[in-house]
Short mmCIF file of C-alpha atoms in Angstrom, two decimals:
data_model
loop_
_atom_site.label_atom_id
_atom_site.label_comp_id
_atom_site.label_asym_id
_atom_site.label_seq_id
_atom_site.Cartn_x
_atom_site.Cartn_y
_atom_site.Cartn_z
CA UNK A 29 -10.09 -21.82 10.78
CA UNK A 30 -12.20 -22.62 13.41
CA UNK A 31 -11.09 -21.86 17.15
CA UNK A 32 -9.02 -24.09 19.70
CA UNK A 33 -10.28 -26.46 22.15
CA UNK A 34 -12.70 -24.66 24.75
CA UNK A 35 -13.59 -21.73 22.66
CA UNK A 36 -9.83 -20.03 23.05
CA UNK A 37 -8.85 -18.24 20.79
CA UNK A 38 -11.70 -17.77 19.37
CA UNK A 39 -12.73 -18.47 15.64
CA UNK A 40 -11.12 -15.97 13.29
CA UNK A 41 -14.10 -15.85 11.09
CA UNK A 42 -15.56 -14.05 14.36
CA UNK A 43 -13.21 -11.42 14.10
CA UNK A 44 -14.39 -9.84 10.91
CA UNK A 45 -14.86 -6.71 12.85
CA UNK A 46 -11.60 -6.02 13.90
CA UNK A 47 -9.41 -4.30 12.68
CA UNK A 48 -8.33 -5.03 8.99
CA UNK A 49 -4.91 -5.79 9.38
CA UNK A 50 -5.19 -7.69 12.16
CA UNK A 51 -7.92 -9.70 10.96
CA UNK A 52 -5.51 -10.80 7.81
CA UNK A 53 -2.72 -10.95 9.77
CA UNK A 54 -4.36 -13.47 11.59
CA UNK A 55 -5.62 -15.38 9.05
CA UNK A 56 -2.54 -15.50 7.83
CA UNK A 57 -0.14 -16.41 10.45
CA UNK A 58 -2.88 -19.56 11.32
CA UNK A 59 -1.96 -20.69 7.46
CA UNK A 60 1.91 -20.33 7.76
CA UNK A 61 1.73 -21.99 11.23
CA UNK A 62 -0.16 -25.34 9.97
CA UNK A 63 2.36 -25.63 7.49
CA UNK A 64 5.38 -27.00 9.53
CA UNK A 65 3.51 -29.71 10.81
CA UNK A 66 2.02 -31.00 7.34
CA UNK A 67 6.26 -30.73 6.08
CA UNK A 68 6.80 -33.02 9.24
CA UNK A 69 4.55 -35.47 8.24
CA UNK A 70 5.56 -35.48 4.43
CA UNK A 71 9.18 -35.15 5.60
CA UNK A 72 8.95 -38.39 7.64
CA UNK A 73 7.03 -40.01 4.93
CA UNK A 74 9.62 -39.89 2.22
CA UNK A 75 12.59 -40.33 4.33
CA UNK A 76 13.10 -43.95 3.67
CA UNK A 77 12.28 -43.87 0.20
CA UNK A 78 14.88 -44.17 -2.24
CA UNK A 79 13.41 -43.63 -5.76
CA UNK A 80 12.45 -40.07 -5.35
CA UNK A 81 13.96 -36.33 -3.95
CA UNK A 82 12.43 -36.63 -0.63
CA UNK A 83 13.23 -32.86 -0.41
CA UNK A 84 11.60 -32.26 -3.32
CA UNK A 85 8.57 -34.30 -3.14
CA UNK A 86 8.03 -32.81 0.45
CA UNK A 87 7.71 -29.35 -0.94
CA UNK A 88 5.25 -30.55 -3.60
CA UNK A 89 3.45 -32.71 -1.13
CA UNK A 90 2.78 -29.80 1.25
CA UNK A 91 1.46 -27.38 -1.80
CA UNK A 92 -0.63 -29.95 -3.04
CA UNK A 93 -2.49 -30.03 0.39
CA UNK A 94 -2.29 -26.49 1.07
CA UNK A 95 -4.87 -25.88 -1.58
CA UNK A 96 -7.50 -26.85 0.57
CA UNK A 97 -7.11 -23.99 2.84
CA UNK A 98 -7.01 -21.66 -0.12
CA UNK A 99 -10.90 -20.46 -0.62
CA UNK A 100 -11.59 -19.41 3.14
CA UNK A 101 -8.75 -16.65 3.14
CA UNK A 102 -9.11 -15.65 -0.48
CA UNK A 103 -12.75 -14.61 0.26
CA UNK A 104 -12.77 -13.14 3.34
CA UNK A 105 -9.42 -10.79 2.48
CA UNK A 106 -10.91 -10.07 -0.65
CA UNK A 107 -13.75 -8.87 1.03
CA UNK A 108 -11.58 -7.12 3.46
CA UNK A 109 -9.77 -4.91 0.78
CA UNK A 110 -12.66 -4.24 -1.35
CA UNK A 111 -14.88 -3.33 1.07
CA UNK A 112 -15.47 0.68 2.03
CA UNK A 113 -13.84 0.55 5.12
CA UNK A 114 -15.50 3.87 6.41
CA UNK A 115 -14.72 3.34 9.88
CA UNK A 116 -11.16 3.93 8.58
CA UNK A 117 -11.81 7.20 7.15
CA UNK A 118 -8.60 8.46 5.58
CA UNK A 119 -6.77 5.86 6.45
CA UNK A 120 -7.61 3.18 4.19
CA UNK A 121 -4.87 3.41 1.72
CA UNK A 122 -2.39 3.69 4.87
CA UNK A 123 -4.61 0.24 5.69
CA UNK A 124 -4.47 -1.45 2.12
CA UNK A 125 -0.91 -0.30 2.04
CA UNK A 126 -0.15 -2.41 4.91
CA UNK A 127 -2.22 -5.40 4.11
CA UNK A 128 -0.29 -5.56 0.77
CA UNK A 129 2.82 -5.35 2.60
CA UNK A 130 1.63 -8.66 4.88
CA UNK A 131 0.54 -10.64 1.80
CA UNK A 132 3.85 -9.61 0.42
CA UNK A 133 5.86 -11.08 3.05
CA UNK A 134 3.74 -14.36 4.09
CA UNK A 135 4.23 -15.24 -0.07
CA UNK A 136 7.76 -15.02 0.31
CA UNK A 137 8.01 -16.71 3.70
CA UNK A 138 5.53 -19.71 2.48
CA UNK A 139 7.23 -19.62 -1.00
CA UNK A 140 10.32 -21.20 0.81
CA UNK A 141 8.40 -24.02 2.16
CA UNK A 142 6.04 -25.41 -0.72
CA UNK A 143 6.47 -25.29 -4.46
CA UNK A 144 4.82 -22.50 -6.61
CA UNK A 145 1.41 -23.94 -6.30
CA UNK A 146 -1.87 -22.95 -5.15
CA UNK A 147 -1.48 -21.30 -2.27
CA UNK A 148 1.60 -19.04 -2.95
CA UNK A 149 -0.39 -18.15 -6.48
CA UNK A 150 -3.08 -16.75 -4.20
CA UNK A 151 -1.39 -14.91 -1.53
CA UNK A 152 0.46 -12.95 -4.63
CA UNK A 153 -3.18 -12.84 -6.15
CA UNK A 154 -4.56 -11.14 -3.29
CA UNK A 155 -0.92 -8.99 -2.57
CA UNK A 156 -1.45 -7.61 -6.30
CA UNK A 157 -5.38 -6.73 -5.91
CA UNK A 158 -4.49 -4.85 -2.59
CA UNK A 159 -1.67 -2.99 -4.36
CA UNK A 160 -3.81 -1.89 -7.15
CA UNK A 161 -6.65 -1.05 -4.75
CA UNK A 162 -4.23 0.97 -2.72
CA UNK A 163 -2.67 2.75 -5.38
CA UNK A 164 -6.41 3.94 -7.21
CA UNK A 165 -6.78 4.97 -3.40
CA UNK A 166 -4.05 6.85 -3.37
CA UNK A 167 -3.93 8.98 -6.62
CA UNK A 168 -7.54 10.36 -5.95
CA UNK A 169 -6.52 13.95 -4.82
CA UNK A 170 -8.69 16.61 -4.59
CA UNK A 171 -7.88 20.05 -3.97
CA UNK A 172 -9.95 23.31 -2.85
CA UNK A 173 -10.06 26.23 -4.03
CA UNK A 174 -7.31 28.71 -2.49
CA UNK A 175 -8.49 30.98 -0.29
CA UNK A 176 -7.54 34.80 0.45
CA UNK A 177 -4.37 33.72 2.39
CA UNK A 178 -3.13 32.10 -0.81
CA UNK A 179 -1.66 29.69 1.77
CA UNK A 180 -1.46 25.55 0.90
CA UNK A 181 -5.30 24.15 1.19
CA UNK A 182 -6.39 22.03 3.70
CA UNK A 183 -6.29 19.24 0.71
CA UNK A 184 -2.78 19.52 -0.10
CA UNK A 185 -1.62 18.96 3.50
CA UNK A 186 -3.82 16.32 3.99
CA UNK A 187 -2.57 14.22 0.78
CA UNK A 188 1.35 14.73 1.90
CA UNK A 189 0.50 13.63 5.15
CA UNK A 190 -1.13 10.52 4.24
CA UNK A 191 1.95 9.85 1.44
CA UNK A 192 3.92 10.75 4.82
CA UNK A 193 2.24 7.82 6.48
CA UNK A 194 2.73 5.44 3.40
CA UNK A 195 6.17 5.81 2.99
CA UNK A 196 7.07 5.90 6.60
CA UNK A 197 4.35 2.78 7.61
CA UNK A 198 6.16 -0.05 9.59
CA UNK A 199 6.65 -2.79 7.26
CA UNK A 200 7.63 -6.51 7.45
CA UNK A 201 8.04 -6.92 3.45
CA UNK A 202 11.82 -6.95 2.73
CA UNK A 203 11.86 -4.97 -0.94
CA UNK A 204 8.84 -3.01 0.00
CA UNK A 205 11.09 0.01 0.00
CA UNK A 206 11.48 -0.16 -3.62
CA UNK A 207 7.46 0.87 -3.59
CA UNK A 208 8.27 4.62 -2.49
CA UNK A 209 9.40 5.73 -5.83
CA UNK A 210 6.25 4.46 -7.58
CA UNK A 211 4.12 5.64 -4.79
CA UNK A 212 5.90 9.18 -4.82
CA UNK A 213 5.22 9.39 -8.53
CA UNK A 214 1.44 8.44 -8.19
CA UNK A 215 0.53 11.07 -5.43
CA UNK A 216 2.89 13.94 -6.73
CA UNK A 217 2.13 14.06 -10.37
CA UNK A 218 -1.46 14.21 -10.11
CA UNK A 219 -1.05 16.55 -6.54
CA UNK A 220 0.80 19.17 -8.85
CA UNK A 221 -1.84 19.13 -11.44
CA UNK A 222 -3.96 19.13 -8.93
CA UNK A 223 -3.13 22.40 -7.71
CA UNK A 224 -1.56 23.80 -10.62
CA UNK A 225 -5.66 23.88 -12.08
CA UNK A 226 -6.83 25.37 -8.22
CA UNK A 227 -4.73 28.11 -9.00
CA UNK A 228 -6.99 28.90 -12.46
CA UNK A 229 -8.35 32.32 -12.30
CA UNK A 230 -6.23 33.93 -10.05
CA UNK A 231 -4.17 36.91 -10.73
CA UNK A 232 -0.23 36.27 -11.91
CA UNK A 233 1.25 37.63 -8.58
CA UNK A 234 -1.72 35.71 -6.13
CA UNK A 235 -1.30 32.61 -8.34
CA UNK A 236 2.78 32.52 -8.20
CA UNK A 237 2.34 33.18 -4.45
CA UNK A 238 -0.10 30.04 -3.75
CA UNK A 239 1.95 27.79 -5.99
CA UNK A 240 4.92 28.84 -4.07
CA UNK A 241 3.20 27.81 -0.55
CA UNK A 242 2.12 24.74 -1.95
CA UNK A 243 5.37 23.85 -3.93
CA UNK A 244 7.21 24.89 -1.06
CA UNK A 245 5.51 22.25 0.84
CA UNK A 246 5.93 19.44 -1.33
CA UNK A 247 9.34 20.13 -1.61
CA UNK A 248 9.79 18.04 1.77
CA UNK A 249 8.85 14.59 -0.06
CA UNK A 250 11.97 14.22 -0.86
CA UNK A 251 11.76 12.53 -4.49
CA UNK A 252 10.66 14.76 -7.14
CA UNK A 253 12.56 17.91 -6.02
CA UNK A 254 14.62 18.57 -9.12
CA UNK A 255 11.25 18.81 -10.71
CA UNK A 256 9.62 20.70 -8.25
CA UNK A 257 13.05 22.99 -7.65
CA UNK A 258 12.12 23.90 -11.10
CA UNK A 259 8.00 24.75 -10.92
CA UNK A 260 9.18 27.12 -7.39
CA UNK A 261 11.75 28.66 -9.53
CA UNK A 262 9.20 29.10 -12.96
CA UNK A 263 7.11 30.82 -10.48
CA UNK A 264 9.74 32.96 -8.53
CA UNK A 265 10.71 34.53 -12.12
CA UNK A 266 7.00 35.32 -12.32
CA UNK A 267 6.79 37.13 -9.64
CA UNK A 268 10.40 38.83 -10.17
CA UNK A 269 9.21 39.82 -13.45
CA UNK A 270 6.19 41.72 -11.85
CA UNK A 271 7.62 43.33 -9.71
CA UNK A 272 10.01 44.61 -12.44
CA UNK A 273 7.09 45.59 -14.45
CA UNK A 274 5.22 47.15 -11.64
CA UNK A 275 8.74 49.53 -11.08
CA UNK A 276 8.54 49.93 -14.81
CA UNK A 277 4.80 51.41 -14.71
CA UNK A 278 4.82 53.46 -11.73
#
């Protein structure tokens, strides 16, 4: 992966410090580019010969020598997901999200050139370790305590808006979309719990009212709503029922 005549463009190892995706993307994209030329050469090879699929033995013939570009881009995108990315801040799931996405698509494109070897076992390799890393991102969610407002914490808008960003994140992986369900699932379970124990220790009325604003607000995800139609509704027959019992008292 070293850089073109003169110095331009430049090495991509030397661009370790740009930004993530870009830095696999480009790593990438070399890869998938030097692979037409190598199916040129096998193509013309085999052309002639008559005892063999010359189809067939091209595709083998270009995974076979693919494997020697394997190693570079397994380590340094390894490094790139694993690594704390802190000038990222909250973005890095939005960022491992993406790269998962690109690994995603580049093993399907280079799937359709080569046979199942080396190469296309470590692009899904590296797609499923970004996934993973990406989801554990993801379903981390912490929540404050509520405050005398009872209105949604800072920490439950901040963890919609990021699943916001996932969902919505430009993507060139063709089935990526089936993701959303799973990722819903991952954020909004543990989100509910999440706030469901912030609430502890609050009165009945105060702690209906803050699950409302907060239920309220996830109800905008759009999957999950028949489940969280029925937490805003447990908690509007709470405080129905206390208001009832308050008329009752007084």
């Amino acid at each position: 992966m070293a850089g073109g005549p003169g110095g331009a463009p430049r090495p991509i190892q030397l661009q370790a410090h740009d930004p993530p995706l870009r830095y696999v993307g480009d790593m990438l994209a070399w890869v998938h580019q030097a692979l037409p030329s190598e199916r040129e050469a096998a193509q013309s090879l085999f052309a002639k010969c008559s005892n063999l699929d010359p189809t067939e033995q091209t595709r083998s013939t270009v995974a076979s020598v693919s494997e020697s570009v394997c190693r570079p881009p397994r380590t340094r995108i390894e490094r790139t997901i694993v690594t704390d990315q802190r000038r990222e801040g909250g973005k890095k799931p939005v960022m491992l999200y993406k790269i998962s996405n690109l690994l995603r698509f580049y093993h399907n494109t280079v799937l359709q050139v080569t046979d199942a070897g080396l190469l296309v076992a470590t692009l899904d390799e590296l797609h499923q370790l970004s996934y993973k890393m990406f989801l554990y991102q993801h379903c981390r969610v912490k929540i404050e305590p509520p405050g005398e407002t009872l209105a949604p914490t800072p920490g439950v808008a901040r963890t919609l808006s990021l699943l916001t960003e996932v969902v919505t994140a430009t993507t060139v992986a063709d089935d990526a979309h089936h993701d959303c369900k799973q990722i819903v699932s991952c954020v909004v379970d543990p989100l509910m719990n999440a706030i469901s124990e912030s609430a502890t220790g609050l009165g009945a009325v105060e702690s209906a009212v803050y699950l409302l604003n907060c239920f309220h607000q996830l109800h905008t995800t759009g999957d999950k709503l028949e489940m969280i139609q029925g937490q805003i509704d447990a908690q509007l027959d709470t405080l129905s029922q206390e208001q009832i019992n308050g008329v009752c008292v007084s």
